[in-house]
Amino acid sequence: MQKPKGTVDITPQTIRGWHQLEEAIKSLTQMYHIQEIRTPVFETTEVFHRSVGELSDIVTKETYTFFDRGERSMTLRPEGTAGIVRSLIEQKLYIQPQKLYYTGPMFRYERPQAGRQRQFHQFGVEYFGYEDAASDAEIVAFAVTWLELLGIHDYVLKINYLGDHETKARYTKALVDYFTPIKATLSKDNQSRLAVNPLRILDDASLDLQGLPTIESMLSDAEQEYLQRFSSYLDALQIPFERDPRIVRGLDYYTGIVFEVQSTHPSFGSQTALLGGGRYDQLVAEFGGPQTPAVGFAAGLERVLLAMEYEGVLEPPKDGIDVAVCFMPETATDAFR
Ligand code: AMP
């Protein structure tokens, strides 16, 4: 028998790196006073349809969905945020601000390749009830500090700003107006994105963005000021970043600041994103909870481990044997004791 396609056995020979990751997560979350939350690896299917977006790639093509023996539709979680928002509301955690983290397996039916699996692991952080640009900056600072603590230095931090819900909607409409007359020149994939998630077209690295409407031109004064404050916080921490209009994130729920950290190590193939996240102020309310601002990120642990391997900072496996006891047959009991 063989393991399912897209899964990996983590053996005693490869576990050391995982422990390194977990130790860094423990110490840094403690320092930032971020508390752990553990939610089920499967949820009722509507949890993901409601959050990730009915028409997102994840929901339409990648979920492991099945009927349980009671004929209820269940889905193995493809990401962590939706289940945590469900729990935040069900457990009424929202009555005070929360800084939460999670780690665990996620499941997406994708074509496996280097850095892309069907069962993979994420570490994520979510802040609920924090609306200031300082919390976006704190989340970003936490993420890069964690990478640095692990010894990863070959990366670039890319930031984009989608404005609030209305600005994002207006910008999406501007893109539709721009692309619709030239639809025939777009690839098949981009044509379907135009119909379901036009922002995702910007994700396509082969597309020339020259001449396209920019989100900058649509930001209100208050939004400009927010972005300015966010940037000055990162400057104060001396965290360099690039503005990149291509960072739009695959999931529907993001508004405001969105970001990605990509490895720049030459050994990486096409899957360079180590982590990504952003603000999602509407999601808790969309789930039926009170209006609660939120911001977070998720890191792919297999990719972070690859970065550690390429940058030569993985610690060797521990041998583990400190003492050997030798004995004669007649002293076996004493030796055993
Ligand atoms: P996402 O939830 O798609 O924004 O993904 C967050 C992070 O999880 C990415 O930056 C990757 O590091 C990682 N990731 C996403 N999908 C996979 C996958 N299929 N296999 C391994 N890592 C993944």
Coordinates of C-alpha atoms and ligand atoms in Angstrom, one line a residue, residues 79 108 110 115-117 120 122 249 273-276 298-300 303, ligand 1:
E79 CA -7.4 26.8 5.3
R108 CA -6.5 20.9 -1.0
E110 CA -4.3 20.4 -6.1
G115 CA 6.1 23.0 -2.4
R116 CA 2.5 22.0 -3.3
Q117 CA 0.8 19.1 -1.6
F120 CA 0.1 20.4 3.9
Q122 CA -0.1 25.9 8.0
R249 CA -4.8 37.0 -2.7
A273 CA 5.0 32.2 -1.5
L274 CA 6.1 31.4 2.1
L275 CA 3.1 33.1 3.7
G276 CA 0.3 35.5 3.0
A298 CA -1.0 31.9 7.2
A299 CA 2.4 30.4 6.4
G300 CA 2.9 27.1 4.6
R303 CA 7.6 25.8 2.1
Ligands
AMP1 P1 -3.2 30.6 1.1 O1 -4.1 30.1 2.2 O2 -3.5 30.0 -0.3 O3 -3.0 32.1 1.1 O4 -1.8 29.9 1.5 C1 -1.0 30.4 2.5 C2 0.3 29.7 2.4 O5 0.1 28.3 2.6 C3 1.0 29.8 1.1 O6 1.8 31.0 1.1 C4 1.9 28.6 1.0 O7 3.0 28.8 1.7 C5 1.0 27.6 1.7 N1 0.2 26.7 0.8 C6 -0.9 26.9 0.2 N2 -1.3 25.9 -0.6 C7 -0.4 24.9 -0.4 C8 -0.2 23.6 -0.9 N3 -1.1 23.0 -1.6 N4 0.9 22.9 -0.5 C9 1.8 23.4 0.4 N5 1.7 24.7 0.8 C10 0.6 25.4 0.5

